[in-house]
Coordinates of C-alpha atoms and ligand atoms in Angstrom, one line a residue:
M1 CA -86.7 52.6 -31.5
D2 CA -87.9 56.1 -31.4
E3 CA -87.1 59.2 -33.9
R4 CA -84.0 60.2 -32.4
G5 CA -83.6 55.7 -31.4
R6 CA -83.4 56.7 -27.0
E7 CA -81.7 54.9 -24.5
I8 CA -83.1 55.3 -21.4
E9 CA -80.9 54.3 -18.5
G10 CA -82.9 53.8 -15.8
G11 CA -86.2 54.1 -17.2
F12 CA -89.5 54.0 -16.5
V13 CA -92.8 52.6 -18.3
L14 CA -96.3 54.0 -17.7
V15 CA -99.0 51.5 -19.7
D16 CA -102.7 52.4 -18.8
G17 CA -104.7 49.3 -20.5
N18 CA -103.4 48.3 -23.9
R19 CA -101.3 52.0 -24.8
I20 CA -97.7 53.1 -23.6
V21 CA -98.9 56.5 -21.6
D22 CA -95.3 57.8 -20.0
V23 CA -92.0 57.2 -20.9
G24 CA -89.1 59.1 -19.1
S25 CA -86.0 58.7 -16.8
D26 CA -87.3 59.7 -13.2
A27 CA -90.5 58.1 -11.7
T28 CA -91.0 59.3 -8.6
G29 CA -94.3 60.8 -7.9
I30 CA -96.2 58.5 -10.4
E31 CA -98.7 55.9 -9.0
A32 CA -99.7 52.6 -10.0
D33 CA -101.5 49.1 -10.1
E34 CA -98.1 47.8 -10.2
I35 CA -95.5 48.0 -10.5
V36 CA -92.7 45.6 -12.0
R37 CA -88.6 46.7 -11.3
G38 CA -86.3 46.0 -14.3
G39 CA -83.3 46.5 -12.3
G40 CA -80.9 44.1 -15.0
K41 CA -83.2 43.8 -17.4
V42 CA -83.0 45.9 -21.1
L43 CA -86.4 46.9 -22.2
L44 CA -87.0 46.6 -25.8
P45 CA -90.4 47.2 -27.9
G46 CA -92.0 44.0 -28.9
F47 CA -89.8 42.6 -31.6
V48 CA -93.1 42.2 -35.1
N49 CA -92.2 39.2 -37.4
T50 CA -92.8 39.3 -41.0
H51 CA -93.0 36.4 -42.0
H52 CA -93.9 32.8 -40.5
H53 CA -95.9 29.9 -41.9
L54 CA -97.3 28.4 -38.4
Y55 CA -97.8 25.1 -39.6
Q56 CA -94.8 24.4 -40.4
A57 CA -93.6 24.0 -36.7
L58 CA -95.6 20.8 -36.9
F59 CA -92.6 19.7 -40.3
R60 CA -89.5 20.6 -38.7
N61 CA -86.3 18.5 -39.0
V62 CA -87.9 16.4 -41.4
P63 CA -85.8 13.9 -42.3
G64 CA -85.6 14.0 -46.5
A65 CA -85.9 17.0 -46.3
S66 CA -83.8 18.8 -44.1
D67 CA -81.3 18.8 -46.7
A68 CA -83.1 19.4 -49.7
K69 CA -83.0 22.9 -51.4
L70 CA -86.2 24.9 -52.3
F71 CA -87.8 23.4 -54.9
D72 CA -87.0 19.8 -53.6
W73 CA -87.9 20.5 -50.2
L74 CA -91.1 22.1 -51.5
V75 CA -92.2 18.8 -53.3
F76 CA -91.1 16.2 -50.1
L77 CA -93.0 18.3 -48.1
Y78 CA -95.8 19.1 -49.7
E79 CA -97.3 15.3 -49.9
R80 CA -97.2 15.1 -46.3
W81 CA -98.2 19.3 -45.4
K82 CA -101.5 17.7 -47.9
G83 CA -102.7 16.3 -44.5
L84 CA -103.4 19.6 -42.5
D85 CA -106.8 19.8 -40.7
E86 CA -108.5 22.3 -37.8
E87 CA -107.4 20.6 -35.1
A88 CA -103.3 20.5 -36.4
M89 CA -103.3 24.1 -36.8
R90 CA -105.2 24.8 -34.2
V91 CA -102.4 23.3 -31.8
A92 CA -99.7 24.6 -34.3
S93 CA -100.4 28.1 -34.4
A94 CA -101.2 28.0 -30.4
V95 CA -97.5 26.9 -29.8
A96 CA -96.1 28.3 -32.3
C97 CA -96.9 31.6 -31.4
S98 CA -96.1 31.5 -27.8
E99 CA -92.1 30.3 -29.3
L100 CA -92.5 33.3 -30.6
L101 CA -94.0 35.2 -28.0
L102 CA -91.1 33.5 -25.5
S103 CA -88.4 35.1 -28.0
G104 CA -90.0 38.2 -28.1
A105 CA -92.3 39.0 -31.0
T106 CA -94.9 40.6 -30.2
T107 CA -96.8 40.8 -33.8
T108 CA -96.5 38.7 -35.0
T109 CA -98.0 37.3 -39.2
D110 CA -98.3 34.0 -40.6
H111 CA -98.3 33.6 -44.3
C112 CA -100.9 30.5 -44.5
Y113 CA -100.7 29.4 -47.8
V114 CA -102.0 25.0 -47.4
F115 CA -106.0 24.2 -47.5
P116 CA -105.9 21.4 -48.0
Q117 CA -109.5 20.2 -49.7
D118 CA -111.1 18.2 -46.4
G119 CA -109.0 19.7 -44.5
G120 CA -111.4 22.1 -43.1
A121 CA -111.7 25.7 -41.9
I122 CA -107.8 26.2 -42.1
L123 CA -107.6 29.6 -41.5
D124 CA -110.1 30.0 -39.0
A125 CA -108.3 27.6 -36.5
D126 CA -105.3 29.7 -37.2
I127 CA -106.1 31.5 -36.1
E128 CA -108.0 30.6 -33.0
G129 CA -104.8 29.2 -32.5
A130 CA -103.1 32.6 -31.6
R131 CA -105.6 34.5 -29.9
R132 CA -105.5 31.7 -27.6
A133 CA -101.3 32.6 -27.4
G134 CA -102.6 36.0 -27.3
I135 CA -100.1 37.7 -29.3
R136 CA -101.0 40.3 -31.9
F137 CA -101.3 38.1 -35.2
H138 CA -101.3 39.7 -38.8
P139 CA -102.6 36.3 -41.5
C140 CA -101.9 36.0 -44.5
R141 CA -104.9 34.8 -46.4
G142 CA -102.5 32.8 -48.5
S143 CA -103.4 30.8 -52.3
M144 CA -102.5 28.3 -54.6
S145 CA -104.4 26.9 -57.7
L146 CA -101.6 26.2 -60.0
S147 CA -100.8 22.2 -59.0
K148 CA -99.6 19.3 -60.6
K149 CA -102.2 18.7 -63.2
D150 CA -100.5 22.6 -65.0
G151 CA -97.6 22.4 -64.7
G152 CA -97.1 23.7 -61.2
L153 CA -95.7 21.5 -57.6
P154 CA -97.9 21.0 -55.6
P155 CA -100.4 18.3 -55.3
D156 CA -103.6 18.1 -56.8
S157 CA -105.2 18.0 -52.9
V158 CA -103.4 21.4 -51.5
V159 CA -104.8 24.2 -54.2
Q160 CA -108.1 26.3 -54.3
T161 CA -110.2 26.9 -57.7
E162 CA -109.6 30.8 -58.4
D163 CA -113.2 30.8 -57.6
Q164 CA -112.7 29.0 -54.4
I165 CA -109.7 31.4 -53.5
L166 CA -111.2 34.4 -54.0
R167 CA -115.1 34.1 -52.5
D168 CA -112.8 33.0 -49.1
C169 CA -110.3 36.2 -49.4
E170 CA -113.5 38.1 -49.1
R171 CA -115.1 36.1 -46.8
T172 CA -111.9 35.7 -43.9
I173 CA -111.4 40.1 -44.3
E174 CA -115.4 40.1 -43.8
R175 CA -115.1 38.0 -40.8
Y176 CA -111.6 38.5 -39.5
H177 CA -110.1 41.8 -40.3
D178 CA -110.3 44.3 -37.7
P179 CA -108.8 48.5 -39.3
E180 CA -109.4 49.9 -35.6
P181 CA -106.0 51.4 -34.2
M182 CA -104.5 48.7 -31.7
A183 CA -106.0 46.5 -33.8
M184 CA -105.0 43.1 -32.6
L185 CA -106.1 41.1 -35.8
R186 CA -105.6 42.0 -39.6
I187 CA -106.1 39.8 -42.0
A188 CA -103.3 40.5 -44.9
L189 CA -103.7 39.2 -48.9
A190 CA -100.5 36.3 -50.0
P191 CA -100.7 34.4 -53.1
C192 CA -97.8 31.9 -51.8
S193 CA -95.5 32.2 -55.3
P194 CA -95.7 34.4 -58.4
F195 CA -95.9 30.9 -60.1
S196 CA -98.4 28.8 -57.7
V197 CA -101.2 30.9 -59.3
T198 CA -102.0 32.4 -62.2
H199 CA -102.1 36.2 -63.6
E200 CA -105.3 37.1 -63.4
L201 CA -105.1 35.8 -59.2
M202 CA -102.5 38.0 -58.6
R203 CA -104.8 40.9 -60.5
E204 CA -107.1 40.0 -59.1
T205 CA -105.3 39.8 -56.3
V206 CA -105.3 43.4 -56.2
A207 CA -108.1 44.7 -56.1
L208 CA -109.6 42.7 -54.2
A209 CA -106.9 43.9 -51.7
E210 CA -107.4 48.3 -52.3
E211 CA -111.1 47.4 -52.1
N212 CA -110.8 45.9 -48.5
G213 CA -108.3 47.9 -47.8
V214 CA -105.6 45.5 -46.8
L215 CA -102.7 44.4 -47.2
M216 CA -100.3 42.1 -50.2
H217 CA -97.4 39.4 -49.7
T218 CA -96.1 36.8 -51.5
H219 CA -92.2 35.0 -51.7
L220 CA -90.4 36.7 -53.9
A221 CA -86.3 36.5 -55.8
E222 CA -86.0 33.1 -53.2
T223 CA -83.3 31.4 -55.2
R224 CA -81.4 31.1 -58.6
D225 CA -83.5 28.7 -59.8
E226 CA -86.8 31.0 -59.4
E227 CA -84.8 32.8 -61.3
A228 CA -84.1 31.0 -63.6
Y229 CA -87.8 29.8 -63.6
C230 CA -89.4 33.2 -64.1
L231 CA -87.1 34.0 -67.1
R232 CA -88.2 30.5 -69.1
R233 CA -91.5 30.2 -68.7
F234 CA -91.9 33.9 -68.1
G235 CA -89.3 36.3 -70.4
V236 CA -88.1 38.1 -67.0
R237 CA -87.1 37.9 -63.5
P238 CA -89.0 37.7 -61.0
V239 CA -89.9 41.6 -60.0
D240 CA -90.1 42.2 -63.5
L241 CA -93.3 40.2 -63.3
M242 CA -95.0 41.5 -60.3
E243 CA -94.8 45.0 -62.0
D244 CA -96.3 44.0 -65.2
L245 CA -98.6 42.0 -62.0
G246 CA -99.0 45.7 -60.4
W247 CA -97.1 44.2 -57.4
L248 CA -94.8 47.1 -57.2
R249 CA -96.7 49.0 -54.3
D250 CA -96.4 50.6 -50.9
D251 CA -98.7 47.7 -49.0
V252 CA -96.7 44.6 -50.7
W253 CA -94.0 43.7 -48.3
F254 CA -92.3 40.5 -50.2
A255 CA -90.1 37.5 -48.2
H256 CA -86.5 37.0 -48.8
L257 CA -85.7 39.3 -52.1
V258 CA -82.5 38.1 -52.4
V259 CA -81.6 37.3 -56.2
L260 CA -81.7 41.0 -57.3
N261 CA -79.6 42.7 -59.0
Q262 CA -79.4 46.9 -59.4
D263 CA -82.5 47.2 -61.2
D264 CA -84.5 45.5 -59.9
I265 CA -83.8 47.6 -56.3
D266 CA -84.0 50.5 -58.1
K267 CA -87.5 49.0 -59.1
L268 CA -88.8 47.8 -55.2
S269 CA -86.7 51.4 -53.7
A270 CA -88.9 53.6 -55.6
A271 CA -92.4 51.5 -54.7
R272 CA -91.0 51.6 -50.7
V273 CA -92.5 47.8 -50.7
G274 CA -91.6 46.1 -48.0
M275 CA -89.2 43.0 -47.0
A276 CA -89.5 40.3 -44.8
H277 CA -85.8 39.3 -44.5
C278 CA -85.1 36.3 -43.2
P279 CA -81.8 34.8 -42.5
S280 CA -81.6 31.5 -41.3
S281 CA -83.8 29.9 -43.9
N282 CA -82.7 31.3 -46.5
M283 CA -79.0 29.3 -44.7
I284 CA -80.4 25.9 -43.9
L285 CA -81.9 26.1 -48.5
G286 CA -78.4 27.5 -49.2
S287 CA -80.6 30.2 -51.3
G288 CA -77.8 33.1 -50.2
I289 CA -77.4 36.6 -48.8
A290 CA -79.9 38.8 -49.5
P291 CA -78.3 42.6 -50.5
V292 CA -79.7 43.9 -47.0
A293 CA -76.6 46.6 -46.9
K294 CA -78.1 47.5 -49.6
L295 CA -80.8 48.1 -49.1
K296 CA -81.1 49.4 -46.0
T297 CA -79.8 52.7 -47.7
T298 CA -83.1 52.5 -50.2
G299 CA -86.7 52.8 -50.0
V300 CA -87.7 49.0 -49.3
K301 CA -88.8 49.1 -45.3
I302 CA -86.8 46.0 -43.9
G303 CA -88.5 43.9 -41.4
L304 CA -87.1 40.7 -40.1
G305 CA -88.6 37.0 -40.1
V306 CA -87.7 33.9 -39.1
D307 CA -90.0 31.7 -42.1
G308 CA -91.1 28.6 -41.6
S309 CA -90.2 26.3 -39.5
A310 CA -89.7 23.8 -41.9
S311 CA -87.4 25.5 -43.1
N312 CA -85.2 27.3 -40.3
D313 CA -86.4 24.9 -37.0
T314 CA -86.9 27.5 -35.0
S315 CA -89.9 30.5 -34.3
N316 CA -86.9 32.1 -32.3
M317 CA -87.0 35.6 -32.8
V318 CA -84.3 37.1 -31.2
R319 CA -82.2 34.7 -32.4
E320 CA -82.9 35.5 -36.5
V321 CA -81.9 39.0 -35.5
R322 CA -78.4 37.7 -34.2
Q323 CA -78.2 35.8 -37.4
A324 CA -79.5 38.7 -39.9
M325 CA -76.1 41.1 -38.3
L326 CA -74.3 37.9 -38.3
L327 CA -75.1 36.9 -42.4
Q328 CA -75.2 40.8 -43.6
R329 CA -70.6 40.9 -43.1
V330 CA -70.3 37.3 -43.9
A331 CA -70.9 38.9 -47.5
S332 CA -70.5 42.8 -46.8
G333 CA -68.1 43.1 -43.9
A334 CA -68.0 43.7 -39.9
D335 CA -69.6 47.6 -40.6
A336 CA -72.6 46.1 -42.4
L337 CA -74.9 45.8 -40.0
T338 CA -74.6 47.2 -36.6
A339 CA -76.4 45.9 -33.5
R340 CA -79.0 48.5 -33.1
E341 CA -79.6 48.7 -37.1
V342 CA -81.0 45.3 -36.7
L343 CA -82.4 46.0 -33.6
R344 CA -84.8 48.7 -35.3
M345 CA -85.4 46.1 -38.6
A346 CA -86.4 43.7 -36.1
T347 CA -89.5 46.8 -34.1
I348 CA -90.0 49.1 -36.0
G349 CA -88.9 47.9 -39.2
G350 CA -91.3 45.3 -38.9
A351 CA -94.2 47.8 -38.1
C352 CA -92.9 50.3 -40.5
V353 CA -93.9 47.1 -43.4
L354 CA -97.0 46.5 -41.6
H355 CA -98.1 50.3 -42.0
R356 CA -98.4 49.9 -38.0
E357 CA -95.7 52.4 -37.2
D358 CA -98.2 55.2 -35.6
E359 CA -98.9 51.7 -32.8
I360 CA -96.2 48.9 -32.5
G361 CA -92.6 49.3 -33.0
S362 CA -90.8 51.5 -31.0
I363 CA -91.3 52.6 -26.5
E364 CA -93.9 56.2 -27.0
P365 CA -96.5 57.6 -24.9
G366 CA -99.5 56.8 -27.7
K367 CA -98.6 53.2 -28.4
A368 CA -99.3 49.6 -28.2
A369 CA -98.0 48.4 -24.5
D370 CA -95.8 45.6 -26.9
L371 CA -93.0 45.6 -24.8
I372 CA -90.4 42.1 -23.8
A373 CA -87.8 42.4 -21.2
F374 CA -84.3 41.1 -21.0
D375 CA -82.7 39.5 -18.4
L376 CA -79.1 41.4 -18.2
D377 CA -77.5 38.4 -15.0
D378 CA -78.3 36.1 -17.3
I379 CA -75.9 33.7 -17.4
A380 CA -75.2 34.3 -21.1
F381 CA -74.8 38.1 -20.4
A382 CA -72.1 38.0 -18.0
G383 CA -68.6 40.3 -18.4
A384 CA -70.9 42.5 -21.7
G385 CA -73.0 44.9 -19.1
A386 CA -71.1 47.6 -20.4
D387 CA -73.8 47.8 -23.6
P388 CA -76.9 46.7 -22.7
V389 CA -78.6 46.9 -25.7
A390 CA -76.0 45.6 -28.1
A391 CA -76.1 42.8 -25.7
I392 CA -78.9 41.4 -27.0
V393 CA -77.7 40.7 -30.2
H394 CA -73.8 40.3 -29.5
C395 CA -74.5 37.1 -27.1
A396 CA -76.2 34.3 -27.3
A397 CA -79.9 36.0 -26.2
D398 CA -82.5 32.7 -26.2
R399 CA -85.5 34.0 -24.2
V400 CA -86.8 36.6 -23.4
D401 CA -87.9 37.7 -19.4
L402 CA -91.4 39.5 -19.8
A403 CA -93.2 39.4 -22.7
M404 CA -96.3 41.9 -22.8
V405 CA -99.2 41.9 -26.2
N406 CA -102.2 45.3 -26.0
G407 CA -101.1 45.7 -21.9
V408 CA -101.7 41.8 -21.2
W409 CA -98.5 40.2 -19.4
R410 CA -98.2 36.9 -21.7
V411 CA -94.4 36.2 -20.5
R412 CA -92.6 36.6 -16.9
G413 CA -89.7 34.9 -15.8
G414 CA -89.3 33.5 -18.3
R415 CA -92.3 31.6 -18.9
L416 CA -95.4 31.4 -19.9
V417 CA -98.7 33.2 -18.2
D418 CA -100.5 30.3 -19.3
E419 CA -99.1 27.3 -18.6
S420 CA -102.1 25.2 -20.6
I421 CA -100.3 25.9 -23.3
Y422 CA -97.6 23.9 -22.3
E423 CA -99.6 21.1 -22.4
L424 CA -100.1 20.9 -26.3
I425 CA -96.7 20.4 -26.9
P426 CA -97.0 16.6 -26.0
R427 CA -100.4 16.9 -28.9
H428 CA -98.0 18.6 -31.0
N429 CA -95.3 16.4 -31.5
E430 CA -98.3 13.3 -32.3
I431 CA -99.5 15.6 -35.0
S432 CA -96.6 16.4 -36.0
R433 CA -95.1 12.2 -35.7
R434 CA -98.0 11.2 -37.8
L435 CA -98.0 13.9 -40.6
T436 CA -94.6 13.1 -40.5
S437 CA -94.8 9.9 -40.5
R438 CA -93.5 7.8 -44.1
D439 CA -96.0 5.2 -43.4
A440 CA -99.1 8.2 -43.6
H441 CA -97.8 8.8 -47.5
Ligands
ZN1 ZN1 -91.9 31.2 -46.4

């Protein structure tokens, strides 16, 4: 995934500490403490997951939500999300991040925006869980301040005052944000959507992010309902609203960007915003098809995201890569998006969205040792050896054989190196049952 898109047959990668120090085709004479042979495998830079709600790993496949469109789905689930607490968040985060690692993501974001009033320190617990899994982490301090009483969708108990939100954004940045190269943890600021907080908070978020040099994120232009809502309530389309609020900028990335007209695309391109394309979520909620085949030739930086597990039901990154390719072909034909193009979106594309293209997203000397390998001897790839790279997307890749993050092995032989994570699953299921049961609400 370097500038030239080099593919090296029978090559090697030399890692020292947390960095790649050499890449080439002939390893003769190179000495190393540990040698991992890659025969029959394809080594790629780790995937970058640009949109998720990790807590939703507790809310998969919930009857009553599974077949609803976005606004109804939200109203139904908020009643269950309000039971979220620190332990639930910590467990969900460790489990979901581990599922991401097993499916090839070595960096993930988390748009964490549900902070129940008696839920405790949700984002801190989120970070604890991700650290346990060992993934490179970009938690986004989400926020909601408009509840039912203000005409919004969430119940009063899961929103915070804008004062609380801003103070906690500052605290979170100060305590956790690491601006240094190779950082394992960076914070972004992320109101849930332009209509779940006030316009003042959207503007103040920009000021706070600028002051602290952090990125900004939110959901945008996900559905036709949202477009109609913005036109009715604010008299403008979602992208125009973001322009008015000062959010069309290079240090912002938006999840979805499905419902766009040409004028929207021109504005997003000129501002060089980032995009988290979440095809499975868009399909499950029936939201539509984001115009990725068109956007890929513009200034918009495109990464992929699995989105929360309540609207995907998995945190499987490599499946999302395949889904992205397939969905564009449905809309725009067989040449709309190739395997290599979509792999670039999942790697260096996501790195650009997170402003980390100098550190992650490709296998080059000086970059972080974030590496994944798929085993082409697996039955899923039988007969597909003529193009091993495309096979990762065209065939039913599901799980990596190897994953290294920051020079540390996290997956070997298709299993998590830290076996204790598997022991969290029964607890995760218990919490999920408690939070989703009808009786509890
Ligand atoms: Zn989302």
